[in-house]
């Protein structure tokens, strides 16, 4: 129980910081959204030209640097990689496309519910369904194979890239895009956003906060540790939203959301399934990448490219609804994830050999 | 005693391997992991599965989690 206090407190802080970020300028229910913010960064550096979602989000930079700093401080920084990197890249794309059809990562899904957006319920149902699908494959022996220790320099690359992004944000050269209207034009002051990211990055590194892990561990191991962080975010964001008068219960006219229940469900199912196979939600991938896990760094790059593709090909939803292209993409990516999940199942005897499980 | 080598595999596989090894309820389990996350996840799982005495030792860069009923 003593252990759980840390993650509940962290979840509470993440929930409250998220509401505060909205108060200070972020779009509604988007205090902290990994999918939306990576999408904005993709736009900020010109990988897509959707003019309403372009901004280099300092929150994400803070998350990475905070996790990096905390890992260095607690001597947990360890460079490793080589566990099916390109497969992880593709899964990153699938998770992002699914999240952008729903309009939010698993973290924003919880924040949307905490703001009274009931469409998030279909997202959560889909998310759980996707996780259950992933668990079926995990239990069958799904594995992206082991990772290996790599040189420290390799692990420093990812945090260095994000430090570089911060330099670009501050210098604001003409080739960097800033939205003049829409969600990308709404943001909290840079240094507050950076500090918020740093705090959440430190806490998430320390507690291993993970939205996918919460439900996965409950189902697989009857373990409620990670789930308690998930619930704490929901409860405290709800309290914060009530306090600031942001809470608005209903389905219609919710901020940066659409009411298509089926596609909210399917989008999040795809994101949940892909995330289980990756070993963690988009937030967790960012934190792991900050800790030196270059497999997660590759997954994040997949998300970045997935975001760019989503907007270049018109896959991402908008408050007007889901696009036909987005629907086709989700179906195709379900098939892709199914192929990935099936091809990476090791026969149980083989798992034991590779994992060196010796019984006796 | 049942031994599990869970080095190099990512979340949640260390716990999954431990779960498989704990299936027949052995009196003692030893799990080798290579990072702190796996170490605390495996520890939590073993505690939840009724192993009372859990100890840790280092083996180079790796951790050995030993659990007894």
Coordinates of C-alpha atoms in Angstrom, one line a residue:
Chain A
X1 CA 0.0 0.0 0.0
X2 CA 2.8 2.4 0.9
X3 CA 4.0 1.9 -2.6
X4 CA 0.7 3.0 -4.1
X5 CA 0.7 6.3 -2.3
X6 CA 3.4 7.5 -4.7
X7 CA 1.6 6.7 -7.9
X8 CA -1.8 8.0 -6.5
X9 CA -0.1 11.3 -5.6
X10 CA 1.6 11.5 -9.0
X11 CA -1.7 10.8 -10.7
X12 CA -3.3 13.6 -8.6
X13 CA -0.6 16.0 -9.6
X14 CA -0.8 15.1 -13.3
X15 CA -4.6 15.6 -13.2
X16 CA -4.3 19.0 -11.5
X17 CA -1.5 20.2 -13.7
X18 CA -3.5 19.2 -16.8
X19 CA -6.4 21.4 -15.7
X20 CA -4.1 24.2 -14.8
X21 CA -2.5 24.1 -18.3
X22 CA -6.0 24.5 -19.8
X23 CA -6.6 27.5 -17.4
X24 CA -3.4 29.0 -18.7
X25 CA -4.2 28.6 -22.4
X26 CA -4.1 25.0 -23.6
X27 CA -7.2 23.8 -25.6
X28 CA -10.0 22.4 -23.4
X29 CA -9.5 18.9 -22.0
X30 CA -6.0 19.0 -23.6
X31 CA -3.8 20.0 -20.7
X32 CA -1.7 17.0 -21.5
X33 CA -2.2 14.9 -24.6
X34 CA 0.7 13.0 -26.0
X35 CA -0.9 12.2 -29.3
X36 CA -2.2 15.8 -29.9
X37 CA 1.1 17.4 -28.8
X38 CA 3.3 15.1 -31.0
X39 CA 0.9 15.9 -33.8
X40 CA 1.4 19.6 -33.1
X41 CA 5.2 19.2 -33.1
X42 CA 5.0 17.3 -36.4
X43 CA 3.1 20.4 -37.7
X44 CA 5.5 22.8 -36.0
X45 CA 8.5 21.4 -37.9
X46 CA 6.5 21.3 -41.2
X47 CA 6.0 17.5 -41.5
X48 CA 2.3 18.3 -42.2
X49 CA 0.6 21.5 -43.2
X50 CA -2.7 21.4 -41.2
X51 CA -2.5 25.0 -40.2
X52 CA -4.6 24.7 -37.1
X53 CA -2.3 22.1 -35.4
X54 CA 1.2 23.5 -35.6
X55 CA 3.2 24.3 -32.5
X56 CA 6.3 22.8 -30.8
X57 CA 4.8 21.8 -27.5
X58 CA 7.1 22.4 -24.6
X59 CA 5.2 19.9 -22.4
X60 CA 6.5 17.0 -24.5
X61 CA 10.0 18.4 -24.3
X62 CA 9.7 18.7 -20.5
X63 CA 8.4 15.2 -20.3
X64 CA 11.4 13.8 -22.1
X65 CA 14.0 16.0 -20.3
X66 CA 12.3 15.4 -16.9
X67 CA 12.4 11.6 -17.4
X68 CA 16.0 11.8 -18.7
X69 CA 17.1 13.9 -15.6
X70 CA 15.3 11.7 -13.2
X71 CA 16.8 8.5 -14.7
X72 CA 20.3 10.0 -14.6
X73 CA 19.8 11.1 -11.0
X74 CA 18.5 7.7 -9.8
X75 CA 21.1 5.9 -12.0
X76 CA 18.4 4.2 -14.0
X77 CA 19.5 5.7 -17.3
X78 CA 20.4 2.7 -19.5
X79 CA 20.8 2.7 -23.2
X80 CA 19.2 -0.3 -24.8
X81 CA 17.5 -1.2 -28.1
X82 CA 17.3 -3.7 -30.9
X83 CA 14.0 -5.2 -30.0
X84 CA 12.2 -5.2 -33.4
X85 CA 12.7 -1.5 -34.0
X86 CA 10.9 -1.2 -37.3
X87 CA 8.0 -3.2 -36.1
X88 CA 7.8 -0.7 -33.2
X89 CA 7.9 2.2 -35.7
X90 CA 4.9 0.7 -37.5
X91 CA 3.0 0.2 -34.2
X92 CA 3.8 3.8 -33.3
X93 CA 2.1 4.9 -36.6
X94 CA -0.9 2.7 -35.8
X95 CA -1.3 4.0 -32.3
X96 CA -1.1 7.6 -33.5
X97 CA -3.7 7.1 -36.3
X98 CA -6.1 5.4 -33.9
X99 CA -5.6 8.2 -31.3
X100 CA -6.2 10.9 -33.9
X101 CA -9.4 9.3 -35.1
X102 CA -10.6 9.4 -31.5
X103 CA -8.9 12.8 -31.0
X104 CA -6.6 12.1 -28.1
X105 CA -4.2 9.7 -26.5
X106 CA -5.2 7.5 -23.6
X107 CA -4.2 10.3 -21.2
X108 CA -6.5 12.8 -23.0
X109 CA -9.2 10.2 -23.0
X110 CA -9.2 10.3 -19.2
X111 CA -9.0 14.1 -19.2
X112 CA -11.9 14.3 -21.6
X113 CA -14.0 12.2 -19.3
X114 CA -12.9 14.4 -16.4
X115 CA -14.2 17.4 -18.4
X116 CA -17.6 15.7 -18.7
X117 CA -17.1 14.6 -22.4
X118 CA -19.1 11.4 -22.4
X119 CA -17.8 10.5 -25.9
X120 CA -14.7 9.4 -24.0
X121 CA -16.7 6.5 -22.6
X122 CA -16.8 4.9 -26.0
X123 CA -13.1 5.6 -26.3
X124 CA -12.5 3.9 -22.9
X125 CA -14.6 0.9 -24.0
X126 CA -12.6 0.6 -27.2
X127 CA -9.3 1.1 -25.3
X128 CA -10.2 -1.8 -22.9
X129 CA -11.2 -4.0 -25.9
X130 CA -7.9 -3.2 -27.6
X131 CA -6.0 -4.0 -24.5
X132 CA -7.8 -7.3 -24.1
X133 CA -7.0 -8.2 -27.7
X134 CA -3.4 -7.4 -26.9
X135 CA -3.4 -9.6 -23.8
X136 CA -4.7 -12.5 -25.8
X137 CA -1.6 -12.3 -27.9
X138 CA 0.7 -11.7 -24.9
X139 CA -0.7 -14.9 -23.3
X140 CA 0.0 -16.7 -26.6
X141 CA 3.6 -15.8 -26.4
X142 CA 3.8 -12.5 -28.3
X143 CA 7.2 -10.9 -28.0
X144 CA 9.2 -8.3 -29.9
X145 CA 12.3 -10.2 -28.8
X146 CA 14.9 -9.0 -26.4
X147 CA 16.8 -5.7 -26.4
X148 CA 20.5 -5.2 -26.0
X149 CA 22.7 -2.8 -24.1
X150 CA 24.0 -0.1 -26.5
X151 CA 26.5 2.8 -26.1
X152 CA 25.5 5.6 -23.9
X153 CA 25.8 8.0 -26.9
X154 CA 22.9 6.3 -28.6
X155 CA 20.7 6.9 -25.5
X156 CA 21.5 10.6 -25.4
X157 CA 20.3 11.2 -28.9
X158 CA 16.6 11.3 -28.1
X159 CA 16.8 13.8 -25.2
X160 CA 19.2 15.8 -27.3
X161 CA 16.7 16.0 -30.2
X162 CA 14.1 17.3 -27.8
X163 CA 16.5 19.9 -26.3
X164 CA 17.1 20.9 -30.0
X165 CA 13.4 21.3 -30.5
X166 CA 13.2 23.6 -27.5
X167 CA 16.0 25.7 -29.0
X168 CA 13.9 25.9 -32.2
X169 CA 10.8 26.9 -30.3
X170 CA 12.7 29.7 -28.5
X171 CA 14.5 30.9 -31.6
X172 CA 11.4 30.6 -33.8
X173 CA 13.1 30.7 -37.1
X174 CA 10.9 31.3 -40.2
X175 CA 10.8 27.6 -41.2
X176 CA 9.0 26.7 -37.9
X177 CA 5.3 26.8 -38.1
X178 CA 3.0 28.4 -35.5
X179 CA -0.8 28.1 -35.8
X180 CA -2.6 31.4 -35.9
X181 CA -5.9 29.8 -35.1
X182 CA -7.3 26.5 -33.9
X183 CA -6.0 24.3 -31.1
X184 CA -2.4 24.8 -32.2
X185 CA -2.7 28.5 -31.4
X186 CA -3.9 27.9 -27.9
X187 CA -1.1 27.3 -25.4
X188 CA 0.0 27.9 -21.9
X189 CA 3.1 30.2 -21.4
X190 CA 6.2 28.4 -22.7
X191 CA 8.0 28.2 -19.4
X192 CA 5.0 27.0 -17.4
X193 CA 4.3 24.4 -20.0
X194 CA 7.9 23.3 -19.9
X195 CA 7.9 23.1 -16.1
X196 CA 4.6 21.2 -16.2
X197 CA 6.2 18.7 -18.6
X198 CA 9.3 18.4 -16.4
X199 CA 7.3 17.7 -13.3
X200 CA 5.1 15.1 -15.0
X201 CA 8.2 13.6 -16.6
X202 CA 10.0 13.2 -13.3
X203 CA 6.9 11.7 -11.6
X204 CA 6.1 9.3 -14.5
X205 CA 9.7 8.1 -14.6
X206 CA 9.7 7.4 -10.9
X207 CA 6.3 5.7 -10.7
X208 CA 6.2 4.1 -14.2
X209 CA 2.7 5.7 -14.7
X210 CA 1.1 4.1 -17.8
X211 CA -2.4 4.2 -19.0
X212 CA -2.3 1.0 -20.9
X213 CA -0.4 -0.8 -18.1
X214 CA -3.1 0.0 -15.6
X215 CA -5.8 -2.0 -17.3
X216 CA -3.3 -4.6 -18.6
X217 CA -1.9 -5.4 -15.2
X218 CA -5.3 -5.6 -13.6
X219 CA -6.5 -8.2 -16.2
X220 CA -3.3 -10.2 -16.4
X221 CA -1.9 -10.0 -12.9
X222 CA -4.8 -8.7 -10.7
X223 CA -2.4 -5.8 -9.9
X224 CA -3.9 -2.4 -9.3
X225 CA -0.7 -0.4 -8.9
X226 CA -0.7 1.3 -12.3
X227 CA -4.5 1.5 -12.4
X228 CA -4.5 3.6 -9.3
X229 CA -2.5 6.3 -11.0
X230 CA -5.0 6.2 -13.9
X231 CA -7.9 6.6 -11.5
X232 CA -6.2 9.4 -9.6
X233 CA -5.7 11.4 -12.8
X234 CA -9.4 11.1 -13.5
X235 CA -10.6 12.0 -10.0
X236 CA -8.3 15.0 -9.6
X237 CA -8.8 16.4 -13.1
X238 CA -12.5 16.1 -12.4
X239 CA -12.1 18.1 -9.2
X240 CA -9.9 20.7 -11.0
X241 CA -12.4 21.0 -13.8
X242 CA -15.3 21.5 -11.4
X243 CA -13.3 24.1 -9.4
X244 CA -12.5 26.2 -12.6
X245 CA -16.0 25.7 -14.0
X246 CA -14.7 23.7 -17.0
X247 CA -16.9 20.7 -16.3
X248 CA -19.6 20.2 -19.0
X249 CA -21.5 16.9 -19.0
X250 CA -22.8 15.6 -22.3
X251 CA -22.0 14.2 -25.7
X252 CA -22.7 17.2 -28.0
X253 CA -20.4 20.1 -28.6
X254 CA -17.6 18.9 -26.5
X255 CA -14.2 20.7 -27.2
X256 CA -12.0 19.1 -29.8
X257 CA -14.1 16.0 -30.0
X258 CA -16.7 14.3 -32.2
X259 CA -19.8 12.2 -31.4
X260 CA -19.2 9.2 -33.6
X261 CA -19.4 6.4 -31.0
X262 CA -18.3 3.6 -33.3
X263 CA -15.2 5.4 -34.5
X264 CA -14.4 6.7 -31.0
X265 CA -14.5 3.0 -30.0
X266 CA -12.5 1.7 -32.9
X267 CA -9.9 4.4 -32.9
X268 CA -9.1 3.8 -29.2
X269 CA -9.2 0.0 -29.7
X270 CA -6.5 0.4 -32.3
X271 CA -4.5 2.7 -30.0
X272 CA -4.9 0.3 -27.1
X273 CA -4.0 -2.8 -29.0
X274 CA -0.9 -1.2 -30.5
X275 CA 0.2 0.2 -27.1
X276 CA 0.0 -3.2 -25.4
X277 CA 2.2 -4.7 -28.1
X278 CA 4.6 -1.8 -27.6
X279 CA 4.6 -2.4 -23.8
X280 CA 3.1 0.9 -22.8
X281 CA 1.0 3.9 -23.7
X282 CA 2.3 6.9 -25.7
X283 CA 3.2 8.7 -22.4
X284 CA 5.2 5.7 -21.3
X285 CA 7.0 5.5 -24.6
X286 CA 8.2 9.1 -24.3
X287 CA 9.4 8.4 -20.7
X288 CA 11.2 5.2 -21.7
X289 CA 12.8 7.0 -24.6
X290 CA 14.0 9.6 -22.2
X291 CA 15.5 6.9 -20.0
X292 CA 17.6 5.6 -22.9
X293 CA 15.3 3.0 -24.4
X294 CA 15.9 3.6 -28.1
X295 CA 13.2 1.1 -29.1
X296 CA 10.7 3.5 -27.5
X297 CA 12.4 6.4 -29.2
X298 CA 11.7 4.6 -32.5
X299 CA 8.1 4.1 -31.5
X300 CA 7.8 7.8 -30.7
X301 CA 9.3 8.6 -34.2
X302 CA 6.6 6.3 -35.6
X303 CA 4.0 8.4 -33.8
X304 CA 5.5 11.6 -35.2
X305 CA 5.3 10.1 -38.7
X306 CA 1.9 8.7 -38.0
X307 CA 0.7 12.2 -37.1
X308 CA 2.2 13.7 -40.2
X309 CA 0.5 11.0 -42.4
X310 CA -2.8 11.5 -40.5
X311 CA -2.9 15.1 -41.5
X312 CA -1.4 14.8 -44.9
X313 CA -3.8 12.1 -45.9
X314 CA -6.8 13.5 -44.1
X315 CA -7.1 10.6 -41.7
X316 CA -7.4 12.6 -38.5
X317 CA -10.9 13.4 -37.2
X318 CA -12.0 16.9 -36.4
X319 CA -15.0 18.2 -34.3
X320 CA -17.0 17.8 -37.6
X321 CA -16.5 14.1 -37.4
X322 CA -14.5 11.2 -38.7
X323 CA -13.2 11.2 -42.3
X324 CA -13.8 8.2 -44.7
X325 CA -10.0 8.1 -45.2
X326 CA -9.6 7.8 -41.4
X327 CA -12.1 4.9 -41.3
X328 CA -10.2 3.1 -44.1
X329 CA -6.9 3.7 -42.4
X330 CA -8.1 2.3 -39.1
X331 CA -9.4 -0.9 -40.7
X332 CA -6.1 -1.3 -42.7
X333 CA -4.1 -0.7 -39.5
X334 CA -6.2 -3.3 -37.6
X335 CA -5.1 -5.8 -40.2
X336 CA -1.5 -4.6 -40.0
X337 CA -1.5 -4.9 -36.2
X338 CA -3.1 -8.4 -36.4
X339 CA -0.3 -9.5 -38.7
X340 CA 2.4 -8.1 -36.4
X341 CA 0.7 -9.7 -33.4
X342 CA 0.4 -13.1 -35.1
X343 CA 3.9 -13.1 -36.7
X344 CA 5.6 -12.4 -33.4
X345 CA 4.2 -15.2 -31.4
X346 CA 6.8 -17.7 -30.2
X347 CA 5.8 -21.2 -29.3
X348 CA 5.8 -21.6 -25.6
X349 CA 8.7 -24.0 -25.6
X350 CA 10.6 -21.5 -27.6
X351 CA 9.7 -18.6 -25.3
X352 CA 11.1 -20.6 -22.4
X353 CA 14.3 -21.3 -24.3
X354 CA 14.8 -17.7 -25.3
X355 CA 13.8 -16.4 -22.0
X356 CA 16.0 -19.1 -20.4
X357 CA 13.2 -20.3 -18.1
X358 CA 14.5 -23.3 -16.4
X359 CA 12.0 -25.3 -14.5
X360 CA 13.2 -27.9 -12.0
Chain B
X1 CA 13.7 -24.0 -7.1
X2 CA 12.5 -22.4 -10.3
X3 CA 14.8 -20.0 -12.1
X4 CA 13.7 -17.4 -14.6
X5 CA 15.9 -15.3 -16.8
X6 CA 13.9 -12.2 -17.8
X7 CA 16.8 -10.0 -19.0
X8 CA 16.3 -7.9 -22.1
X9 CA 12.6 -8.4 -22.5
X10 CA 10.2 -5.5 -22.2
X11 CA 7.2 -4.9 -20.1
X12 CA 5.1 -6.9 -19.2
X13 CA 7.1 -10.0 -20.2
X14 CA 9.3 -10.3 -17.1
X15 CA 6.2 -10.5 -15.0
X16 CA 4.5 -12.9 -17.5
X17 CA 7.6 -15.2 -17.4
X18 CA 7.5 -15.1 -13.6
X19 CA 3.8 -15.9 -13.7
X20 CA 4.3 -18.9 -15.8
X21 CA 7.1 -20.1 -13.6
X22 CA 4.9 -19.6 -10.5
X23 CA 2.1 -21.7 -12.0
X24 CA 2.9 -24.9 -10.0
X25 CA 3.4 -22.9 -6.8
X26 CA 7.1 -23.7 -6.3
X27 CA 8.5 -23.0 -2.8
X28 CA 11.3 -20.8 -4.2
X29 CA 11.6 -18.7 -7.3
X30 CA 14.6 -16.8 -8.6
X31 CA 14.2 -14.2 -11.3
X32 CA 17.1 -12.4 -13.0
X33 CA 16.2 -9.0 -14.5
X34 CA 18.2 -6.2 -15.9
X35 CA 16.4 -3.1 -14.9
X36 CA 14.6 -1.5 -12.0
X37 CA 11.2 -1.4 -13.5
X38 CA 11.2 -5.1 -14.1
X39 CA 12.6 -5.7 -10.6
X40 CA 9.8 -3.8 -8.9
X41 CA 7.1 -5.3 -11.1
X42 CA 8.4 -8.8 -10.5
X43 CA 8.7 -8.1 -6.7
X44 CA 5.1 -6.8 -6.7
X45 CA 3.8 -9.8 -8.5
X46 CA 5.6 -12.2 -6.2
X47 CA 4.3 -10.4 -3.1
X48 CA 0.7 -10.5 -4.5
X49 CA 1.2 -14.2 -5.2
X50 CA 1.9 -15.0 -1.6
X51 CA 5.7 -15.1 -1.5
X52 CA 6.6 -13.7 1.9
X53 CA 10.4 -13.6 1.9
X54 CA 11.7 -11.6 -1.0
X55 CA 15.4 -10.7 -1.3
X56 CA 17.6 -9.0 -3.9
X57 CA 21.2 -9.4 -4.9
X58 CA 23.3 -8.0 -7.7
X59 CA 24.9 -10.1 -10.5
X60 CA 27.0 -7.7 -12.5
X61 CA 24.6 -5.2 -13.9
X62 CA 21.6 -7.4 -13.3
X63 CA 19.4 -8.0 -10.3
X64 CA 18.4 -11.3 -8.9
X65 CA 15.1 -11.5 -7.1
X66 CA 14.7 -14.5 -4.9
X67 CA 11.3 -15.3 -3.4
X68 CA 10.4 -17.9 -0.9
X69 CA 7.0 -19.0 0.4

